[in-house]
Amino acid sequence: VNNTEFLHEPIRDYVISSEKVAHVQVGNNAEHALLVLTKTGYSAIPVLDHGYHLKGLLSMGMITESILGMERIEYERLSEMKVDELMQTDIPIVGIDTEFRRVFDLLINHPFLCVEDEEGMFAGIMTRRVLMKKLKKAVYT
Amino acid sequence: VNNTEFLHEPIRDYVISSEKVAHVQVGNNAEHALLVLTKTGYSAIPVLDHGYHLKGLLSMGMITESILGMERIEYERLSEMKVDELMQTDIPIVGIDTEFRRVFDLLINHPFLCVEDEEGMFAGIMTRRVLMKKLKKAVYT
Ligand SMILES: Nc1ncnc2c1ncn2[C@@H]1O[C@@H]2COP(=O)(O)O[C@H]3[C@@H](O)[C@H](n4cnc5c(N)ncnc54)O[C@@H]3COP(=O)(O)O[C@H]2[C@H]1O
Ligand SMILES: Nc1ncnc2c1ncn2[C@@H]1O[C@@H]2COP(=O)(O)O[C@H]3[C@@H](O)[C@H](n4cnc5c(N)ncnc54)O[C@@H]3COP(=O)(O)O[C@H]2[C@H]1O
């Protein structure tokens, strides 16, 4: 009735690979990041360095929060702020061979997880949507 | 080994009730909405009318997309735009007695669902996180 064996499988074949993942780079300014987030339509995306290593996560909210002044929203400051100072850096990271049961635990509190390969390079992301499709197949098989 | 009977249960007892749900109201301007989204930290929230009926969903991205001008981001227009013209109105809605298996299907493509009671009033939301906790319990019991 149920097939939950996938929980012991590595996530490797289901990772959304890096070239499909919208991201920004360290050194980009906050206004550029706001444009990327708006045009891609994602609420949070990874921040990478020039060597394609994961440095943090950036959301629209982190950007707007930083310009909430006492009197007004200080939009003019966006072009002079870097994503480096706004991004969230304490983020969970998994490997391409991490098992699904481990990502299951983490995805309860995170909409997506960043995945690294064996060399520590950004390999892609694992999302709640991908996991939920696997779970649906498991409970209905 | 697995207990997926919860899939036939109504979501009623697990709905995050309306008084706990951050929202904005029709007629609010976009700058006010930007403040609410920033301060609550949510990426998308419901839009309600004054009778507490669901009218749409609003995200940070819908707001910023509306002010992307040819030359620059036109922040000054935010205070004169209403959430009504920016919100997404074609949204899935479920009832408090909808079964979990139905919300399971919908939550594959939506981070959360708005829930209505029998009178058509906004009753709360059902999130991916709540479903995933139920699923975890089901596959590990
Ligand atoms: N362009 C699109 N086409 C179809 N459906 C879309 C979509 N954009 C968003 N969605 C739907 O909305 C959910 C939440 O997206 P959000 O951007 O808040 O949150 C996303 C976003 O922060 C990140 N993400 C997903 N795909 C990404 C990508 N290609 N590049 C960068 N970040 C991505 O992972 C989070 C969870 O994604 P997940 O797929 O589980 O869940 C997605 C998906 O079900
Ligand atoms: N203040 C907080 N405390 C703890 N964890 C937090 C949090 N804010 C966000 N998260 C985590 O991040 C996930 C995505 O939040 P997001 O705001 O993009 O997307 C949220 C948001 O759009 C909406 N949502 C959730 N709770 C809400 C509330 N009380 N009021 C309004 N909207 C809510 O439902 C979506 C999915 O929520 P879900 O719980 O599945 O998933 C949440 C949760 O796991």
Short mmCIF file of C-alpha atoms and ligand atoms in Angstrom, two decimals:
data_model
loop_
_atom_site.label_atom_id
_atom_site.label_comp_id
_atom_site.label_asym_id
_atom_site.label_seq_id
_atom_site.Cartn_x
_atom_site.Cartn_y
_atom_site.Cartn_z
CA VAL A 1 0.00 0.00 0.00
CA ASN A 2 2.87 2.37 0.76
CA ASN A 3 6.37 2.58 -0.60
CA THR A 4 8.55 4.73 1.61
CA GLU A 5 11.82 3.14 0.54
CA PHE A 6 12.69 6.35 -1.31
CA LEU A 7 13.40 7.85 2.13
CA HIS A 8 16.68 5.92 2.15
CA GLU A 9 17.66 6.99 -1.34
CA PRO A 10 20.08 9.82 -2.07
CA ILE A 11 18.49 13.01 -3.42
CA ARG A 12 21.01 13.20 -6.28
CA ASP A 13 18.66 12.43 -9.18
CA TYR A 14 15.99 14.84 -7.94
CA VAL A 15 18.10 17.92 -7.24
CA ILE A 16 17.12 20.95 -9.33
CA SER A 17 20.52 21.55 -10.87
CA SER A 18 22.42 24.80 -10.44
CA GLU A 19 22.00 26.09 -14.00
CA LYS A 20 18.22 26.13 -13.42
CA VAL A 21 18.49 28.01 -10.13
CA ALA A 22 18.03 31.78 -10.09
CA HIS A 23 20.65 33.41 -7.88
CA VAL A 24 22.63 36.57 -7.22
CA GLN A 25 26.33 37.02 -6.58
CA VAL A 26 28.27 38.54 -3.72
CA GLY A 27 29.03 42.14 -4.54
CA ASN A 28 25.72 42.68 -6.36
CA ASN A 29 23.78 45.65 -5.01
CA ALA A 30 20.38 45.34 -3.40
CA GLU A 31 18.52 47.06 -6.24
CA HIS A 32 19.88 44.54 -8.76
CA ALA A 33 18.84 41.75 -6.39
CA LEU A 34 15.34 43.24 -6.10
CA LEU A 35 15.10 43.15 -9.91
CA VAL A 36 16.23 39.51 -10.08
CA LEU A 37 13.75 38.46 -7.39
CA THR A 38 10.93 40.37 -9.08
CA LYS A 39 11.60 39.10 -12.60
CA THR A 40 12.17 35.47 -11.62
CA GLY A 41 9.17 35.54 -9.28
CA TYR A 42 10.92 33.62 -6.49
CA SER A 43 10.59 34.76 -2.89
CA ALA A 44 14.11 33.69 -1.85
CA ILE A 45 17.20 32.67 -3.84
CA PRO A 46 20.80 31.61 -3.15
CA VAL A 47 23.74 34.01 -3.08
CA LEU A 48 26.90 32.59 -4.65
CA ASP A 49 30.48 33.80 -4.91
CA HIS A 50 32.42 33.95 -8.16
CA GLY A 51 33.72 30.45 -7.60
CA TYR A 52 30.14 29.13 -7.43
CA HIS A 53 30.20 28.46 -3.70
CA LEU A 54 27.13 29.06 -1.57
CA LYS A 55 27.42 32.16 0.62
CA GLY A 56 23.85 32.80 1.78
CA LEU A 57 20.14 33.21 1.00
CA LEU A 58 18.42 36.43 0.02
CA SER A 59 14.73 37.28 0.10
CA MET A 60 12.71 40.32 -0.82
CA GLY A 61 11.91 40.81 2.88
CA MET A 62 15.58 41.02 3.85
CA ILE A 63 16.01 43.83 1.33
CA THR A 64 12.96 45.88 2.36
CA GLU A 65 13.62 45.39 6.05
CA SER A 66 17.03 46.99 5.68
CA ILE A 67 15.58 50.25 4.32
CA LEU A 68 12.72 50.75 6.80
CA GLY A 69 13.69 54.13 8.18
CA MET A 70 12.15 56.03 11.10
CA GLU A 71 10.05 58.22 8.85
CA ARG A 72 9.78 56.40 5.52
CA ILE A 73 11.08 53.52 3.39
CA GLU A 74 14.48 54.73 2.16
CA TYR A 75 14.48 53.32 -1.36
CA GLU A 76 17.40 55.46 -2.51
CA ARG A 77 19.77 53.44 -0.31
CA LEU A 78 19.15 50.23 -2.30
CA SER A 79 21.66 50.95 -5.05
CA GLU A 80 24.45 51.44 -2.52
CA MET A 81 23.83 48.36 -0.35
CA LYS A 82 25.42 45.02 -1.17
CA VAL A 83 23.62 41.66 -0.90
CA ASP A 84 26.52 40.54 1.33
CA GLU A 85 25.33 42.68 4.22
CA LEU A 86 21.66 41.68 3.84
CA MET A 87 21.71 37.95 3.18
CA GLN A 88 21.05 35.19 5.67
CA THR A 89 24.22 33.18 6.20
CA ASP A 90 23.24 30.54 8.77
CA ILE A 91 21.51 28.18 6.37
CA PRO A 92 21.20 24.40 6.23
CA ILE A 93 23.17 22.76 3.41
CA VAL A 94 22.96 19.14 2.25
CA GLY A 95 25.02 17.01 -0.14
CA ILE A 96 23.97 15.36 -3.39
CA ASP A 97 24.08 12.00 -1.62
CA THR A 98 22.12 13.05 1.45
CA GLU A 99 19.13 10.73 1.95
CA PHE A 100 15.56 11.90 1.43
CA ARG A 101 14.65 11.23 5.07
CA ARG A 102 17.22 13.82 6.13
CA VAL A 103 15.91 16.47 3.73
CA PHE A 104 12.35 15.58 4.84
CA ASP A 105 13.21 16.75 8.36
CA LEU A 106 14.84 19.96 7.14
CA LEU A 107 12.12 20.86 4.61
CA ILE A 108 9.56 20.95 7.43
CA ASN A 109 11.10 24.29 8.41
CA HIS A 110 12.63 25.45 5.12
CA PRO A 111 10.92 25.87 1.74
CA PHE A 112 14.08 24.71 -0.03
CA LEU A 113 17.58 23.47 0.73
CA CYS A 114 20.86 24.30 -0.99
CA VAL A 115 22.83 21.30 -2.19
CA GLU A 116 26.62 21.02 -2.47
CA ASP A 117 28.65 18.49 -4.41
CA GLU A 118 31.66 16.62 -3.03
CA GLU A 119 33.97 19.56 -3.80
CA GLY A 120 31.79 22.02 -1.89
CA MET A 121 30.51 23.70 -5.05
CA PHE A 122 26.88 24.74 -5.33
CA ALA A 123 25.12 21.83 -7.07
CA GLY A 124 21.49 22.99 -6.97
CA ILE A 125 18.46 22.98 -4.68
CA MET A 126 15.97 20.52 -3.22
CA THR A 127 12.46 21.93 -2.80
CA ARG A 128 9.35 21.07 -0.82
CA ARG A 129 7.53 20.58 -4.12
CA VAL A 130 9.92 17.86 -5.28
CA LEU A 131 9.70 16.07 -1.94
CA MET A 132 5.92 16.29 -1.81
CA LYS A 133 5.63 14.71 -5.27
CA LYS A 134 7.81 11.82 -4.06
CA LEU A 135 5.67 11.50 -0.92
CA LYS A 136 2.46 11.51 -2.92
CA LYS A 137 3.77 8.69 -5.10
CA ALA A 138 4.86 6.79 -1.98
CA VAL A 139 1.53 7.01 -0.16
CA TYR A 140 -0.57 6.23 -3.21
CA THR A 141 1.49 3.27 -4.48
CA VAL B 1 4.38 0.66 9.37
CA ASN B 2 2.44 3.52 7.77
CA ASN B 3 -0.73 5.27 8.81
CA THR B 4 -2.14 7.30 5.98
CA GLU B 5 -5.71 7.31 7.30
CA PHE B 6 -5.34 11.02 8.07
CA LEU B 7 -5.67 11.60 4.31
CA HIS B 8 -9.41 10.95 4.68
CA GLU B 9 -9.78 13.26 7.64
CA PRO B 10 -11.05 16.83 7.36
CA ILE B 11 -8.43 19.55 7.81
CA ARG B 12 -10.59 21.41 10.36
CA ASP B 13 -8.49 20.77 13.49
CA TYR B 14 -5.24 21.66 11.74
CA VAL B 15 -6.20 24.92 10.05
CA ILE B 16 -4.15 27.91 11.21
CA SER B 17 -7.06 30.05 12.33
CA SER B 18 -7.77 33.45 10.87
CA GLU B 19 -6.77 35.50 13.91
CA LYS B 20 -3.23 34.10 13.55
CA VAL B 21 -3.00 34.91 9.85
CA ALA B 22 -1.29 38.12 8.75
CA HIS B 23 -3.33 39.82 6.03
CA VAL B 24 -4.15 43.13 4.38
CA GLN B 25 -7.51 44.60 3.44
CA VAL B 26 -8.96 45.77 0.15
CA GLY B 27 -8.42 49.50 -0.14
CA ASN B 28 -5.02 49.39 1.61
CA ASN B 29 -2.27 51.01 -0.42
CA ALA B 30 0.75 49.11 -1.70
CA GLU B 31 3.21 50.84 0.61
CA HIS B 32 1.21 49.79 3.67
CA ALA B 33 1.12 46.25 2.28
CA LEU B 34 4.89 46.32 1.76
CA LEU B 35 5.30 47.25 5.43
CA VAL B 36 3.01 44.43 6.59
CA LEU B 37 4.83 41.86 4.45
CA THR B 38 8.22 43.11 5.65
CA LYS B 39 7.35 43.23 9.34
CA THR B 40 5.52 39.88 9.44
CA GLY B 41 8.25 38.26 7.33
CA TYR B 42 5.81 36.31 5.14
CA SER B 43 6.32 36.19 1.38
CA ALA B 44 2.60 36.12 0.52
CA ILE B 45 -0.54 36.81 2.55
CA PRO B 46 -4.32 36.87 2.01
CA VAL B 47 -6.27 40.00 1.10
CA LEU B 48 -9.66 40.28 2.84
CA ASP B 49 -12.59 42.64 2.54
CA HIS B 50 -14.19 44.37 5.52
CA GLY B 51 -16.63 41.52 5.95
CA TYR B 52 -13.72 39.07 6.33
CA HIS B 53 -14.21 37.42 2.96
CA LEU B 54 -11.22 36.29 0.92
CA LYS B 55 -10.55 38.52 -2.10
CA GLY B 56 -7.03 37.55 -3.20
CA LEU B 57 -3.38 36.90 -2.37
CA LEU B 58 -0.62 39.48 -2.29
CA SER B 59 3.13 38.96 -2.42
CA MET B 60 6.11 41.27 -2.31
CA GLY B 61 6.84 40.36 -5.93
CA MET B 62 3.41 41.51 -7.14
CA ILE B 63 4.09 44.90 -5.57
CA THR B 64 7.60 45.40 -6.97
CA GLU B 65 6.62 44.11 -10.41
CA SER B 66 3.98 46.81 -10.68
CA ILE B 67 6.51 49.63 -10.25
CA LEU B 68 9.25 48.41 -12.61
CA GLY B 69 9.44 51.38 -14.97
CA MET B 70 11.36 51.67 -18.24
CA GLU B 71 14.18 53.58 -16.59
CA ARG B 72 13.97 52.82 -12.88
CA ILE B 73 11.90 51.32 -10.07
CA GLU B 74 9.19 53.90 -9.43
CA TYR B 75 8.89 53.65 -5.65
CA GLU B 76 6.93 56.90 -5.33
CA ARG B 77 3.90 55.25 -6.96
CA LEU B 78 3.50 52.77 -4.11
CA SER B 79 1.52 55.05 -1.83
CA GLU B 80 -1.08 55.70 -4.53
CA MET B 81 -1.64 52.10 -5.66
CA LYS B 82 -4.23 49.87 -4.00
CA VAL B 83 -3.69 46.20 -3.20
CA ASP B 84 -6.89 45.51 -5.16
CA GLU B 85 -5.20 46.19 -8.49
CA LEU B 86 -2.07 44.16 -7.63
CA MET B 87 -3.37 41.03 -5.91
CA GLN B 88 -3.81 37.61 -7.48
CA THR B 89 -7.49 36.73 -7.56
CA ASP B 90 -7.59 33.27 -9.17
CA ILE B 91 -6.63 31.28 -6.09
CA PRO B 92 -7.61 27.83 -4.86
CA ILE B 93 -9.87 27.86 -1.80
CA VAL B 94 -10.85 24.90 0.37
CA GLY B 95 -13.38 24.37 3.16
CA ILE B 96 -12.78 23.48 6.81
CA ASP B 97 -14.10 20.00 6.09
CA THR B 98 -12.07 19.38 2.96
CA GLU B 99 -10.08 16.15 3.32
CA PHE B 100 -6.29 16.14 3.67
CA ARG B 101 -5.87 14.17 0.45
CA ARG B 102 -7.44 17.04 -1.47
CA VAL B 103 -5.19 19.67 0.11
CA PHE B 104 -2.22 17.35 -0.50
CA ASP B 105 -2.82 17.67 -4.26
CA LEU B 106 -3.19 21.45 -4.11
CA LEU B 107 -0.20 22.06 -1.81
CA ILE B 108 2.09 20.47 -4.39
CA ASN B 109 1.71 23.68 -6.38
CA HIS B 110 0.84 26.20 -3.66
CA PRO B 111 2.78 26.98 -0.46
CA PHE B 112 -0.51 27.54 1.40
CA LEU B 113 -4.26 27.39 0.85
CA CYS B 114 -6.95 29.74 2.08
CA VAL B 115 -9.77 28.06 4.00
CA GLU B 116 -13.42 29.19 4.15
CA ASP B 117 -16.09 28.16 6.63
CA GLU B 118 -19.62 27.11 5.69
CA GLU B 119 -20.74 30.75 5.44
CA GLY B 120 -17.96 31.66 3.01
CA MET B 121 -16.02 33.65 5.62
CA PHE B 122 -12.24 33.43 5.78
CA ALA B 123 -11.49 30.74 8.39
CA GLY B 124 -7.70 30.51 8.15
CA ILE B 125 -4.97 28.82 6.12
CA MET B 126 -3.53 25.36 5.57
CA THR B 127 0.22 25.30 4.94
CA ARG B 128 2.76 22.91 3.46
CA ARG B 129 4.47 22.81 6.87
CA VAL B 130 1.36 21.53 8.64
CA LEU B 131 0.79 18.88 5.97
CA MET B 132 4.41 17.77 5.99
CA LYS B 133 4.33 17.27 9.77
CA LYS B 134 1.24 15.05 9.33
CA LEU B 135 2.98 13.14 6.55
CA LYS B 136 6.10 12.64 8.62
CA LYS B 137 4.04 11.20 11.46
CA ALA B 138 2.22 8.95 8.98
CA VAL B 139 5.33 7.50 7.34
CA TYR B 140 7.19 6.98 10.60
CA THR B 141 4.32 5.40 12.57
N1 LIG C 1 8.00 29.97 -11.75
C1 LIG C 1 7.24 29.06 -11.09
N2 LIG C 1 6.64 28.05 -11.76
C2 LIG C 1 5.90 27.12 -11.11
N3 LIG C 1 5.67 27.14 -9.78
C3 LIG C 1 6.23 28.12 -9.06
C4 LIG C 1 7.03 29.12 -9.67
N4 LIG C 1 7.46 29.97 -8.71
C5 LIG C 1 6.94 29.50 -7.56
N5 LIG C 1 6.18 28.40 -7.76
C6 LIG C 1 5.43 27.63 -6.76
O1 LIG C 1 5.36 28.44 -5.56
C7 LIG C 1 6.12 27.78 -4.52
C8 LIG C 1 6.80 28.77 -3.63
O2 LIG C 1 7.74 29.52 -4.39
P1 LIG C 1 8.74 30.52 -3.61
O3 LIG C 1 9.38 31.40 -4.64
O4 LIG C 1 7.98 31.20 -2.50
O5 LIG C 1 9.82 29.59 -2.91
C9 LIG C 1 10.71 28.83 -3.72
C10 LIG C 1 12.01 29.58 -4.03
O6 LIG C 1 12.42 30.34 -2.89
C11 LIG C 1 12.98 28.42 -4.23
N6 LIG C 1 13.09 28.03 -5.64
C12 LIG C 1 12.35 27.10 -6.29
N7 LIG C 1 12.76 26.97 -7.58
C13 LIG C 1 13.79 27.85 -7.74
C14 LIG C 1 14.66 28.20 -8.84
N8 LIG C 1 14.56 27.61 -10.05
N9 LIG C 1 15.58 29.15 -8.63
C15 LIG C 1 15.71 29.76 -7.42
N10 LIG C 1 14.94 29.47 -6.34
C16 LIG C 1 13.99 28.54 -6.50
O7 LIG C 1 12.45 27.30 -3.51
C17 LIG C 1 11.19 27.66 -2.89
C18 LIG C 1 10.24 26.49 -2.87
O8 LIG C 1 9.92 26.12 -4.20
P2 LIG C 1 8.81 25.05 -4.51
O9 LIG C 1 8.97 24.60 -5.92
O10 LIG C 1 8.79 24.00 -3.42
O11 LIG C 1 7.42 25.82 -4.34
C19 LIG C 1 7.07 26.85 -5.23
C20 LIG C 1 6.19 26.36 -6.40
O12 LIG C 1 5.27 25.37 -5.96
N1 LIG C 2 7.60 33.60 11.40
C1 LIG C 2 7.97 32.33 11.06
N2 LIG C 2 8.22 31.43 12.03
C2 LIG C 2 8.59 30.16 11.73
N3 LIG C 2 8.74 29.70 10.46
C3 LIG C 2 8.49 30.57 9.45
C4 LIG C 2 8.10 31.91 9.70
N4 LIG C 2 7.93 32.54 8.51
C5 LIG C 2 8.21 31.61 7.57
N5 LIG C 2 8.56 30.42 8.13
C6 LIG C 2 8.95 29.18 7.42
O1 LIG C 2 9.21 29.55 6.06
C7 LIG C 2 8.24 28.91 5.21
C8 LIG C 2 7.87 29.77 4.05
O2 LIG C 2 7.28 30.97 4.50
P1 LIG C 2 6.66 31.98 3.43
O3 LIG C 2 6.40 33.27 4.13
O4 LIG C 2 7.54 32.01 2.22
O5 LIG C 2 5.29 31.31 2.96
C9 LIG C 2 4.25 31.16 3.89
C10 LIG C 2 3.29 32.35 3.91
O6 LIG C 2 3.10 32.84 2.58
C11 LIG C 2 2.00 31.70 4.39
N6 LIG C 2 1.85 31.80 5.84
C12 LIG C 2 2.26 30.90 6.79
N7 LIG C 2 1.89 31.30 8.02
C13 LIG C 2 1.24 32.49 7.87
C14 LIG C 2 0.60 33.41 8.77
N8 LIG C 2 0.55 33.20 10.09
N9 LIG C 2 0.03 34.52 8.25
C15 LIG C 2 0.06 34.75 6.91
N10 LIG C 2 0.63 33.92 6.00
C16 LIG C 2 1.21 32.81 6.47
O7 LIG C 2 2.08 30.32 4.06
C17 LIG C 2 3.33 30.04 3.42
C18 LIG C 2 3.84 28.66 3.80
O8 LIG C 2 4.09 28.62 5.19
P2 LIG C 2 4.81 27.36 5.85
O9 LIG C 2 4.57 27.41 7.33
O10 LIG C 2 4.41 26.10 5.12
O11 LIG C 2 6.34 27.54 5.55
C19 LIG C 2 7.07 28.60 6.13
C20 LIG C 2 7.78 28.21 7.43
O12 LIG C 2 8.29 26.88 7.36
#
